[in-house]
Coordinates of C-alpha atoms in Angstrom, one line a residue:
Chain A
M1 CA -79.9 -5.2 -30.8
T2 CA -80.9 -8.6 -29.4
R3 CA -77.3 -9.7 -29.5
Y4 CA -76.5 -8.2 -26.1
I5 CA -79.8 -7.8 -24.3
G6 CA -82.3 -10.5 -25.2
N7 CA -85.3 -8.1 -24.9
T8 CA -87.4 -8.7 -27.9
N9 CA -90.8 -7.1 -28.6
N10 CA -92.3 -10.5 -27.7
D11 CA -90.4 -10.4 -24.3
Q12 CA -91.6 -6.9 -23.7
E13 CA -95.2 -7.7 -24.4
Q14 CA -95.0 -10.7 -22.1
M15 CA -93.5 -8.7 -19.2
L16 CA -96.1 -6.0 -19.6
K17 CA -98.9 -8.5 -19.7
E18 CA -97.5 -10.1 -16.5
M19 CA -97.5 -6.7 -14.8
G20 CA -101.0 -5.8 -16.1
Y21 CA -100.0 -3.1 -18.5
D22 CA -100.8 -2.9 -22.2
S23 CA -97.9 -0.6 -23.3
I24 CA -94.6 0.9 -22.1
E25 CA -96.3 4.3 -22.0
S26 CA -98.8 3.1 -19.5
L27 CA -96.1 1.4 -17.4
F28 CA -94.3 4.8 -17.1
K29 CA -97.5 6.8 -16.7
S30 CA -96.5 8.0 -13.2
V31 CA -93.4 9.7 -14.6
P32 CA -94.2 13.4 -15.5
Q33 CA -94.2 14.2 -19.2
S34 CA -91.9 17.1 -18.6
V35 CA -89.0 14.9 -17.6
M36 CA -89.5 12.2 -20.2
L37 CA -86.9 12.1 -23.0
K38 CA -88.7 12.5 -26.3
T39 CA -85.7 12.3 -28.7
N40 CA -83.2 9.6 -29.4
L41 CA -80.1 9.4 -27.2
D42 CA -77.3 11.6 -28.5
I43 CA -74.9 8.8 -29.3
P44 CA -73.4 7.6 -32.6
E45 CA -75.1 4.9 -34.6
A46 CA -74.1 1.3 -34.1
V47 CA -71.0 0.2 -36.2
S48 CA -69.8 -3.2 -37.3
E49 CA -67.2 -5.1 -35.3
M50 CA -64.5 -4.5 -38.0
E51 CA -65.2 -0.8 -38.0
L52 CA -65.2 -0.6 -34.2
V53 CA -61.8 -2.4 -34.0
E54 CA -60.3 0.0 -36.5
K55 CA -61.6 3.0 -34.6
M56 CA -60.3 1.7 -31.3
K57 CA -56.9 1.0 -32.9
L58 CA -56.7 4.5 -34.2
L59 CA -57.5 5.9 -30.7
A60 CA -55.0 3.5 -29.0
N61 CA -52.2 4.5 -31.4
K62 CA -52.5 8.1 -30.1
N63 CA -50.9 6.9 -26.8
C64 CA -47.2 6.5 -26.3
N65 CA -46.3 3.0 -25.2
L66 CA -43.2 1.5 -23.6
D67 CA -42.5 -0.8 -26.6
D68 CA -41.8 2.3 -28.8
Y69 CA -40.7 4.8 -26.2
T70 CA -37.9 5.0 -23.6
C71 CA -39.3 6.0 -20.3
F72 CA -37.6 8.2 -17.7
L73 CA -40.9 9.1 -16.0
G74 CA -41.6 7.8 -12.5
A75 CA -43.4 9.9 -9.9
G76 CA -45.1 6.8 -8.3
A77 CA -45.4 4.4 -11.3
Y78 CA -42.3 2.8 -12.7
D79 CA -41.1 1.0 -15.8
H80 CA -39.5 -2.1 -14.3
Y81 CA -38.8 -5.3 -16.1
I82 CA -41.6 -7.8 -15.9
P83 CA -40.6 -11.5 -16.4
A84 CA -42.7 -13.1 -19.2
V85 CA -43.7 -16.0 -17.0
I86 CA -45.9 -13.7 -14.8
D87 CA -48.5 -13.2 -17.5
H88 CA -48.7 -16.9 -18.1
L89 CA -49.2 -17.7 -14.5
I90 CA -51.7 -15.1 -13.6
S91 CA -53.7 -15.8 -16.7
R92 CA -54.5 -19.3 -15.5
Q93 CA -58.2 -19.4 -15.0
E94 CA -58.0 -20.6 -11.5
F95 CA -56.5 -17.2 -10.7
Y96 CA -58.0 -15.1 -13.4
T97 CA -61.5 -15.0 -11.9
A98 CA -63.6 -12.2 -10.5
Y99 CA -64.7 -14.5 -7.7
T100 CA -63.6 -13.4 -4.2
P101 CA -62.0 -16.1 -2.2
Y102 CA -64.2 -16.4 0.9
Q103 CA -64.9 -20.1 1.0
P104 CA -61.8 -22.0 2.1
E105 CA -63.2 -25.3 0.9
I106 CA -63.0 -24.2 -2.8
S107 CA -60.3 -21.5 -2.8
Q108 CA -57.2 -23.0 -1.3
G109 CA -55.0 -22.1 -4.2
T110 CA -56.0 -18.4 -4.2
L111 CA -55.9 -18.2 -0.4
Q112 CA -52.4 -19.8 -0.3
A113 CA -51.2 -17.3 -3.0
I114 CA -52.4 -14.4 -0.9
F115 CA -50.9 -15.9 2.2
E116 CA -47.5 -16.1 0.4
Y117 CA -48.0 -12.5 -0.8
Q118 CA -48.6 -11.4 2.8
T119 CA -45.5 -13.3 4.0
L120 CA -43.3 -11.6 1.3
I121 CA -44.6 -8.1 2.1
S122 CA -44.1 -8.8 5.8
E123 CA -40.5 -9.8 5.1
L124 CA -39.9 -6.8 2.9
T125 CA -41.3 -4.3 5.3
G126 CA -39.9 -5.9 8.5
L127 CA -43.3 -5.9 10.1
P128 CA -45.0 -9.1 11.2
V129 CA -48.5 -8.7 9.8
A130 CA -49.6 -7.7 6.3
N131 CA -53.1 -7.8 4.8
A132 CA -54.2 -9.2 1.4
S133 CA -53.6 -5.8 -0.3
L134 CA -55.4 -2.5 -0.7
Y135 CA -56.4 -0.6 -3.9
D136 CA -53.1 1.4 -4.3
G137 CA -50.4 3.2 -2.5
A138 CA -52.5 6.3 -1.8
T139 CA -55.4 4.4 -0.3
A140 CA -53.0 2.2 1.7
L141 CA -51.5 5.4 3.2
T142 CA -54.9 6.8 4.0
E143 CA -56.2 3.6 5.5
A144 CA -53.1 3.6 7.7
A145 CA -53.8 7.1 8.9
I146 CA -57.4 6.2 9.8
M147 CA -56.2 3.1 11.6
A148 CA -53.6 5.2 13.5
C149 CA -56.3 7.6 14.7
E150 CA -58.5 4.7 15.8
A151 CA -55.6 3.0 17.6
T152 CA -54.4 6.1 19.4
K153 CA -57.8 7.6 19.9
R154 CA -56.3 10.9 18.5
S155 CA -57.6 12.9 15.6
E156 CA -54.6 14.6 13.9
V157 CA -52.1 13.3 11.4
I158 CA -48.9 15.0 10.2
I159 CA -47.8 14.2 6.7
A160 CA -44.5 15.1 5.0
S161 CA -45.1 17.5 2.2
N162 CA -42.5 15.5 0.2
A163 CA -44.8 12.4 0.2
H164 CA -46.6 11.7 -3.1
P165 CA -48.9 14.7 -3.8
E166 CA -51.7 12.3 -4.9
S167 CA -51.4 10.4 -1.6
I168 CA -51.7 13.7 0.3
K169 CA -54.8 14.6 -1.7
V170 CA -56.5 11.2 -1.1
L171 CA -55.7 11.4 2.6
K172 CA -57.2 14.9 2.8
T173 CA -60.3 13.8 1.0
Y174 CA -60.9 11.0 3.4
A175 CA -59.9 13.1 6.4
Q176 CA -62.5 15.8 5.9
F177 CA -65.3 13.4 6.3
R178 CA -63.8 11.7 9.4
D179 CA -62.9 14.8 11.3
I180 CA -59.2 14.1 11.0
T181 CA -57.0 17.1 10.8
V182 CA -54.1 16.8 8.3
T183 CA -51.1 19.0 8.9
A184 CA -48.2 19.2 6.4
V185 CA -44.6 19.4 7.4
G186 CA -42.1 21.2 5.2
Y187 CA -38.9 19.9 3.7
K188 CA -35.3 21.0 3.9
D189 CA -32.8 20.1 1.3
G190 CA -35.4 17.6 0.0
Q191 CA -35.8 15.7 3.3
I192 CA -38.5 16.2 5.9
D193 CA -37.7 19.2 8.1
L194 CA -37.2 17.7 11.5
D195 CA -37.5 21.1 13.3
D196 CA -40.8 21.8 11.6
L197 CA -42.0 18.3 12.6
K198 CA -40.9 18.9 16.2
N199 CA -42.9 22.1 16.3
K200 CA -46.0 20.7 14.8
I201 CA -46.3 17.4 16.6
N202 CA -48.6 17.5 19.7
E203 CA -50.7 15.4 22.0
N204 CA -53.4 15.1 19.4
T205 CA -51.0 13.7 16.7
A206 CA -52.1 10.1 16.0
A207 CA -49.3 9.5 13.4
V208 CA -46.5 11.0 11.5
I209 CA -46.7 10.0 7.8
I210 CA -43.6 10.0 5.7
Q211 CA -42.4 8.5 2.4
S212 CA -38.9 7.1 1.8
P213 CA -37.6 7.4 -0.8
N214 CA -39.7 10.5 -0.9
F215 CA -41.4 12.1 -3.9
F216 CA -38.1 13.7 -4.8
G217 CA -36.4 10.3 -4.8
I218 CA -34.5 11.0 -1.6
I219 CA -34.0 8.5 1.3
E220 CA -35.3 9.8 4.6
N221 CA -33.7 9.2 8.1
I222 CA -36.6 7.1 9.2
K223 CA -35.0 6.3 12.6
D224 CA -34.8 9.9 13.6
I225 CA -38.4 10.6 12.6
A226 CA -39.6 7.4 14.4
D227 CA -37.9 8.7 17.6
I228 CA -39.7 12.0 17.4
A229 CA -43.0 10.3 16.7
H230 CA -42.6 7.8 19.5
E231 CA -41.5 10.4 22.1
N232 CA -44.9 11.9 21.5
K233 CA -46.7 8.5 21.6
S234 CA -47.6 8.9 18.0
L235 CA -47.3 6.2 15.4
L236 CA -44.9 6.3 12.5
I237 CA -46.4 5.4 9.1
A238 CA -43.7 5.0 6.4
S239 CA -44.6 4.7 2.7
A240 CA -41.8 2.9 0.8
D241 CA -40.9 1.8 -2.7
P242 CA -40.8 -2.0 -2.3
I243 CA -37.9 -2.4 -4.7
S244 CA -35.8 -0.1 -2.5
L245 CA -36.4 -2.4 0.4
A246 CA -34.0 -4.9 -1.1
L247 CA -31.1 -2.6 -0.3
L248 CA -32.3 -0.3 2.4
K249 CA -33.1 -1.2 6.0
S250 CA -36.8 -2.0 6.3
P251 CA -39.3 0.5 7.8
G252 CA -40.0 -2.0 10.6
E253 CA -36.3 -2.3 11.6
L254 CA -36.1 1.5 11.7
G255 CA -39.1 1.9 14.0
A256 CA -42.1 2.4 11.7
D257 CA -45.3 1.0 13.2
I258 CA -47.1 0.8 9.9
A259 CA -45.5 0.4 6.4
V260 CA -47.4 1.1 3.3
G261 CA -46.7 1.6 -0.4
D262 CA -47.6 0.8 -4.0
G263 CA -46.8 -2.6 -5.3
Q264 CA -46.9 -1.7 -9.0
S265 CA -43.1 -2.0 -9.2
L266 CA -43.4 -5.7 -8.4
G267 CA -44.2 -7.1 -11.8
N268 CA -47.3 -5.1 -12.5
P269 CA -47.5 -3.2 -15.9
L270 CA -47.9 0.6 -15.9
S271 CA -51.3 0.2 -17.7
F272 CA -52.0 4.0 -17.9
G273 CA -52.2 4.2 -14.1
G274 CA -53.9 1.1 -12.8
P275 CA -55.1 -1.2 -11.5
Y276 CA -52.2 -1.3 -9.0
L277 CA -52.1 -2.6 -5.5
G278 CA -51.4 -1.0 -2.1
F279 CA -49.6 -2.9 0.5
I280 CA -49.8 -2.4 4.3
A281 CA -48.0 -4.1 7.1
V282 CA -48.2 -3.5 10.8
T283 CA -46.9 -4.4 14.2
K284 CA -48.5 -7.3 16.0
K285 CA -50.1 -4.8 18.4
L286 CA -52.1 -3.2 15.5
M287 CA -53.0 -6.5 13.9
R288 CA -56.7 -6.3 14.9
K289 CA -57.0 -2.8 13.5
L290 CA -55.7 -3.7 10.1
P291 CA -58.3 -2.8 7.4
G292 CA -59.4 -5.3 4.7
R293 CA -58.8 -9.0 4.8
I294 CA -56.0 -11.2 6.1
V295 CA -55.4 -14.8 5.1
G296 CA -54.2 -17.0 7.9
E297 CA -52.6 -20.5 8.0
T298 CA -54.4 -23.2 10.0
V299 CA -54.9 -26.9 10.0
D300 CA -58.1 -28.8 9.1
K301 CA -59.7 -31.6 11.2
D302 CA -57.2 -34.1 9.9
G303 CA -54.2 -31.9 10.7
N304 CA -53.5 -30.9 7.1
R305 CA -52.2 -27.4 6.4
G306 CA -54.8 -25.0 5.1
F307 CA -55.7 -21.4 4.6
V308 CA -58.7 -19.2 5.6
L309 CA -59.6 -15.6 5.8
T310 CA -59.0 -14.8 9.4
L311 CA -59.8 -12.0 11.9
Q312 CA -63.0 -11.7 10.0
T313 CA -65.2 -10.8 12.9
R314 CA -64.1 -7.2 12.4
E315 CA -64.7 -7.1 8.7
Q316 CA -67.2 -4.6 7.4
H317 CA -69.8 -7.2 6.5
I318 CA -70.2 -8.4 10.1
R319 CA -69.6 -5.3 12.2
R320 CA -70.3 -2.6 9.7
E321 CA -71.2 0.2 12.1
K322 CA -68.1 -0.4 14.1
A323 CA -65.7 -0.9 11.1
T324 CA -62.8 1.6 10.9
S325 CA -62.6 1.0 7.2
N326 CA -65.1 0.5 4.4
I327 CA -62.5 -1.5 2.4
C328 CA -64.2 -4.9 1.7
S329 CA -62.1 -6.0 -1.2
N330 CA -58.5 -6.4 -2.2
Q331 CA -56.4 -6.4 -5.4
S332 CA -56.0 -10.2 -5.6
L333 CA -54.6 -10.6 -9.1
N334 CA -52.2 -7.7 -8.7
A335 CA -51.1 -9.1 -5.3
L336 CA -50.6 -12.5 -6.9
T337 CA -48.5 -10.8 -9.6
A338 CA -46.3 -9.2 -6.9
A339 CA -46.0 -12.5 -5.1
I340 CA -44.9 -14.3 -8.3
Y341 CA -42.5 -11.5 -9.1
L342 CA -40.8 -11.5 -5.7
T343 CA -40.6 -15.3 -5.8
L344 CA -39.0 -15.3 -9.2
M345 CA -36.5 -12.6 -8.3
G346 CA -35.6 -14.1 -5.0
K347 CA -33.6 -12.2 -2.4
E348 CA -30.5 -11.8 -4.6
G349 CA -32.5 -11.0 -7.7
L350 CA -34.4 -8.2 -6.1
K351 CA -31.1 -6.9 -4.7
E352 CA -29.7 -6.9 -8.2
V353 CA -32.7 -5.0 -9.5
A354 CA -32.4 -2.4 -6.8
N355 CA -28.6 -2.1 -7.2
L356 CA -28.9 -1.6 -11.0
C357 CA -31.5 1.1 -10.3
V358 CA -29.2 2.9 -8.0
Q359 CA -26.2 2.7 -10.3
K360 CA -28.0 3.7 -13.4
A361 CA -29.9 6.6 -11.7
H362 CA -26.6 8.0 -10.3
Y363 CA -24.9 7.6 -13.6
T364 CA -27.7 9.5 -15.3
Y365 CA -27.7 12.2 -12.6
N366 CA -24.0 12.8 -12.9
E367 CA -24.0 12.8 -16.7
L368 CA -26.9 15.3 -16.8
I369 CA -25.2 17.7 -14.4
G370 CA -22.0 17.2 -16.4
T371 CA -23.7 18.7 -19.5
G372 CA -23.9 22.0 -17.8
K373 CA -27.6 22.3 -18.8
F374 CA -28.9 20.9 -15.5
S375 CA -28.0 21.8 -11.9
S376 CA -28.4 20.1 -8.6
V377 CA -31.5 20.9 -6.5
F378 CA -30.9 18.7 -3.4
S379 CA -27.7 17.2 -2.0
K380 CA -29.2 14.2 -0.1
P381 CA -28.8 10.4 -1.1
F382 CA -31.3 9.2 -3.6
F383 CA -32.5 5.7 -4.8
K384 CA -33.8 5.4 -8.4
E385 CA -35.3 8.8 -8.8
F386 CA -33.8 12.3 -8.5
T387 CA -34.5 15.9 -9.1
V388 CA -32.5 18.3 -11.3
K389 CA -33.1 21.9 -12.3
S390 CA -33.4 22.4 -16.0
E391 CA -32.1 25.4 -17.9
K392 CA -35.0 25.0 -20.3
D393 CA -38.7 25.1 -19.5
V394 CA -39.5 21.5 -18.4
A395 CA -42.8 21.2 -20.3
S396 CA -41.2 22.1 -23.6
L397 CA -38.2 19.9 -22.8
N398 CA -40.5 16.9 -22.3
K399 CA -42.3 17.8 -25.5
D400 CA -39.0 17.9 -27.5
L401 CA -37.9 14.6 -26.1
L402 CA -41.1 12.9 -27.2
K403 CA -40.1 13.6 -30.8
Y404 CA -37.2 11.3 -30.2
N405 CA -39.4 8.7 -28.6
I406 CA -38.3 9.5 -25.1
I407 CA -40.7 10.0 -22.3
G408 CA -39.1 12.7 -20.1
G409 CA -39.4 13.4 -16.4
Y410 CA -42.1 14.8 -14.1
E411 CA -42.6 18.6 -14.0
L412 CA -42.3 19.2 -10.2
A413 CA -43.7 22.8 -10.4
K414 CA -47.1 21.2 -10.9
D415 CA -47.2 20.3 -7.2
Y416 CA -44.3 22.4 -5.8
P417 CA -44.4 25.9 -7.3
E418 CA -41.2 26.8 -5.5
L419 CA -39.4 24.1 -7.5
K420 CA -39.7 26.0 -10.8
D421 CA -37.9 24.1 -13.6
G422 CA -37.5 21.1 -11.3
W423 CA -37.4 17.9 -13.3
L424 CA -38.0 14.5 -11.5
L425 CA -36.5 11.6 -13.4
A426 CA -36.7 7.9 -12.7
V427 CA -34.1 5.4 -14.0
T428 CA -34.9 1.7 -13.6
E429 CA -32.8 -1.4 -14.3
K430 CA -34.5 -1.5 -17.7
R431 CA -32.6 1.5 -19.1
T432 CA -29.6 0.5 -21.0
K433 CA -26.4 2.6 -21.1
S434 CA -27.0 3.5 -24.7
E435 CA -30.6 4.6 -23.9
I436 CA -29.3 6.7 -21.1
D437 CA -26.5 8.3 -23.1
N438 CA -28.9 9.0 -25.9
F439 CA -31.3 10.6 -23.5
I440 CA -28.6 12.8 -22.0
R441 CA -27.5 14.0 -25.5
K442 CA -31.1 14.8 -26.5
A443 CA -32.0 16.4 -23.2
A444 CA -28.9 18.7 -23.4
E445 CA -29.6 19.8 -26.9
Chain B
M1 CA -75.5 -22.5 33.9
K2 CA -73.3 -21.4 36.8
L3 CA -74.3 -18.4 38.9
L4 CA -72.6 -16.9 42.0
K5 CA -75.0 -15.7 44.7
E6 CA -72.7 -13.0 45.9
L7 CA -72.4 -11.2 42.6
K8 CA -74.6 -8.7 41.0
Y9 CA -75.8 -8.9 37.4
V10 CA -76.9 -6.9 34.4
E11 CA -79.5 -7.8 31.8
S12 CA -76.9 -7.6 29.1
H13 CA -75.1 -10.5 30.8
E14 CA -72.3 -8.8 32.7
W15 CA -71.5 -9.6 36.3
V16 CA -70.4 -7.1 38.9
K17 CA -68.5 -7.6 42.1
V18 CA -68.5 -4.6 44.3
E19 CA -65.7 -4.1 46.8
G20 CA -65.9 -0.7 48.5
S21 CA -65.9 2.0 45.9
K22 CA -64.5 -0.4 43.3
A23 CA -66.3 -2.8 41.0
Y24 CA -64.9 -5.8 39.1
I25 CA -66.7 -6.5 35.8
G26 CA -66.9 -9.7 33.7
I27 CA -69.4 -11.7 31.6
T28 CA -71.5 -14.5 32.9
D29 CA -71.3 -18.2 32.3
Y30 CA -74.4 -17.9 30.2
A31 CA -72.8 -15.2 28.0
Q32 CA -69.6 -17.1 27.5
D33 CA -71.5 -20.2 26.5
H34 CA -73.5 -18.4 23.9
L35 CA -70.5 -16.5 22.5
G36 CA -68.5 -19.6 21.9
E37 CA -64.7 -19.8 21.9
V38 CA -63.4 -16.3 22.8
V39 CA -60.3 -15.5 20.8
Y40 CA -59.6 -11.9 21.8
A41 CA -60.6 -9.3 24.3
E42 CA -60.1 -5.6 23.6
L43 CA -59.9 -4.0 27.0
P44 CA -60.2 -0.3 27.9
E45 CA -57.2 1.7 29.0
V46 CA -56.5 2.5 32.6
G47 CA -57.5 6.1 33.3
A48 CA -60.4 6.1 30.8
T49 CA -63.7 7.2 32.1
V50 CA -66.9 5.3 31.3
E51 CA -70.6 6.1 31.7
K52 CA -73.1 3.4 32.6
G53 CA -74.2 1.7 29.3
D54 CA -71.0 2.7 27.4
Q55 CA -69.5 0.0 25.3
F56 CA -66.1 -0.5 27.0
V57 CA -64.9 -4.0 26.0
V58 CA -65.1 -5.9 22.7
L59 CA -65.0 -9.7 22.7
E60 CA -64.1 -11.5 19.6
S61 CA -65.3 -15.1 19.4
V62 CA -64.9 -17.5 16.5
K63 CA -68.5 -16.6 15.6
A64 CA -68.8 -12.9 16.2
A65 CA -67.5 -9.7 17.8
S66 CA -69.6 -8.6 20.7
D67 CA -69.7 -5.4 22.7
V68 CA -69.7 -5.5 26.5
Y69 CA -71.3 -2.5 28.2
A70 CA -70.2 -0.8 31.4
P71 CA -72.7 -1.6 34.1
L72 CA -71.6 1.4 36.2
S73 CA -70.1 4.8 35.7
G74 CA -66.6 5.7 36.8
T75 CA -62.9 5.5 36.0
I76 CA -61.0 2.4 34.9
V77 CA -58.4 1.9 37.5
E78 CA -57.1 -1.6 36.5
V79 CA -57.5 -4.0 33.6
N80 CA -56.8 -7.7 33.5
E81 CA -53.7 -7.9 31.3
E82 CA -53.7 -11.7 31.6
L83 CA -56.6 -11.8 29.1
A84 CA -54.5 -10.4 26.3
D85 CA -52.5 -13.6 26.1
S86 CA -55.1 -16.0 27.3
P87 CA -58.6 -15.0 26.3
E88 CA -59.7 -18.6 26.7
K89 CA -59.9 -17.9 30.5
I90 CA -63.2 -16.1 29.7
N91 CA -64.7 -19.4 28.6
E92 CA -62.9 -21.6 31.2
S93 CA -63.6 -19.5 34.2
P94 CA -65.9 -16.5 33.5
Y95 CA -66.3 -15.4 37.1
D96 CA -62.5 -15.2 37.6
A97 CA -61.8 -13.6 34.2
W98 CA -62.7 -10.0 35.1
F99 CA -62.0 -7.4 32.4
A100 CA -61.5 -4.2 34.4
V101 CA -62.0 -2.5 37.7
I102 CA -64.1 0.6 37.8
E103 CA -63.7 3.2 40.5
M104 CA -67.4 4.2 40.8
S105 CA -68.3 7.8 40.4
N106 CA -71.9 7.1 41.3
P107 CA -72.2 4.2 43.7
D108 CA -76.0 4.6 43.8
E109 CA -76.1 2.9 40.4
T110 CA -75.4 -0.4 42.1
Q111 CA -79.0 -0.4 43.3
S112 CA -80.2 -1.0 39.8
L113 CA -78.1 -4.1 39.4
L114 CA -79.9 -7.5 39.5
T115 CA -79.5 -10.3 42.0
S116 CA -78.5 -13.8 40.8
E117 CA -82.2 -14.9 41.1
D118 CA -83.5 -12.0 39.0
Y119 CA -80.8 -12.6 36.4
E120 CA -81.5 -16.3 36.3
K121 CA -85.1 -15.6 35.4
I122 CA -84.0 -13.5 32.5
C123 CA -81.8 -16.3 31.1
E124 CA -84.6 -18.9 31.3

């Protein structure tokens, strides 16, 4: 036992003596006997390292992994190609540290990496200021909503019901403790219902929150939604798939005041759901309301370029009671991963990834419909994810596909009961034609 | 420390210049000196109403973010937009760099303001 906690009988005796007790029992004398545990803890006996490794291997092998399975599941987390060099770079010990980069005099490398990340996110989203990252897409969206309420001094937000259901849940959880009212807007043919939005928007609406491509994979008309929001002096928060921004007009160009999203697609492995990173970018006007930390570029006393955490006076640790956010950390290593990924891909490379996603997703969609076993649900343009209606029960269809080492799509009825037999499929650039053709054959069996 | 005799003052280091039913509000030379370099002023919105003692301006300096309190109750009728682009004016010329003009709802409140002599004693 002494291997992990050096707390020998000798140590115990010495500590007790120091405190003036002669036994552990006398130390805990003030704890009532009725609440004392008098048996051993109900946990298995210690095992050897070899036994433990074996046991963990057995457990791990129960999971499906992307080396052995072909994945068509998306719904917020995507199987994109990850260049091998990323792992080598982020594993360098200068980066691979738990230490938070507060002190500019010893953290220039980390600070510069975050600065580069912010710049890349800013370019992707078309908005001038980005922070050093948030926990994930859902928290980024929620932080944006809180920021919008603070900036507009209003207390209601409207969210599209075709945004990620988990983001909506996270938003509602935060909102109930901050007296923020969350109203959902319906969808029509997969896109946000503009008439419903016009009916629900009012003078208390701080922000309209949308996702594009939305949870069904469909691209929204961001410009039209921005106009409705701005006519009402509300802000527009747009959540976006960063890969899609290589092809589509950026949220900033289309009138969004705040862009958010999940950066997992940018070189981060799926890892059973995390850790991921949330990105957030805002207009210059909202810069001082941005939650979390921002790295800024400056010069030192000799005029050399350097990097520091900036706008810190508002950070939670200084003005805690006034802070609009309790975020006091960021996903540095994941953000670094995203920065390396975007740098490696470059503008053209990212476009190619996005284009391949579009081509392959549309090919898959058409071929699936062509089998006669699946039908269209929506008729609007989609990016790398789409919805079809299956003839067969979706849960059993997914189960059958697993037998062929294929991970099927998302069962939409879990969140949208009206979309019974709705199957949400994601096709990334990683899927080869033969994988797709094989999938279609098996799915139509 | 520079003080202007014709102005009124508040213990929390704001100055007040009363003109009829209106009052211009800024921070004193003593305050700007202690804050250090001011990098941003978050000003209230025109039309907002404030009560005496409300926090109505936030000043960010390189050292800290500090609240400025309304010395009088009333409605904000004008804000000094110039400070948005040049917050350094607060350091350079604190008695010209007013934040906002309050249309007083209770002019009697001016009686509780301090004279420059009283304020000077507080700062000693």
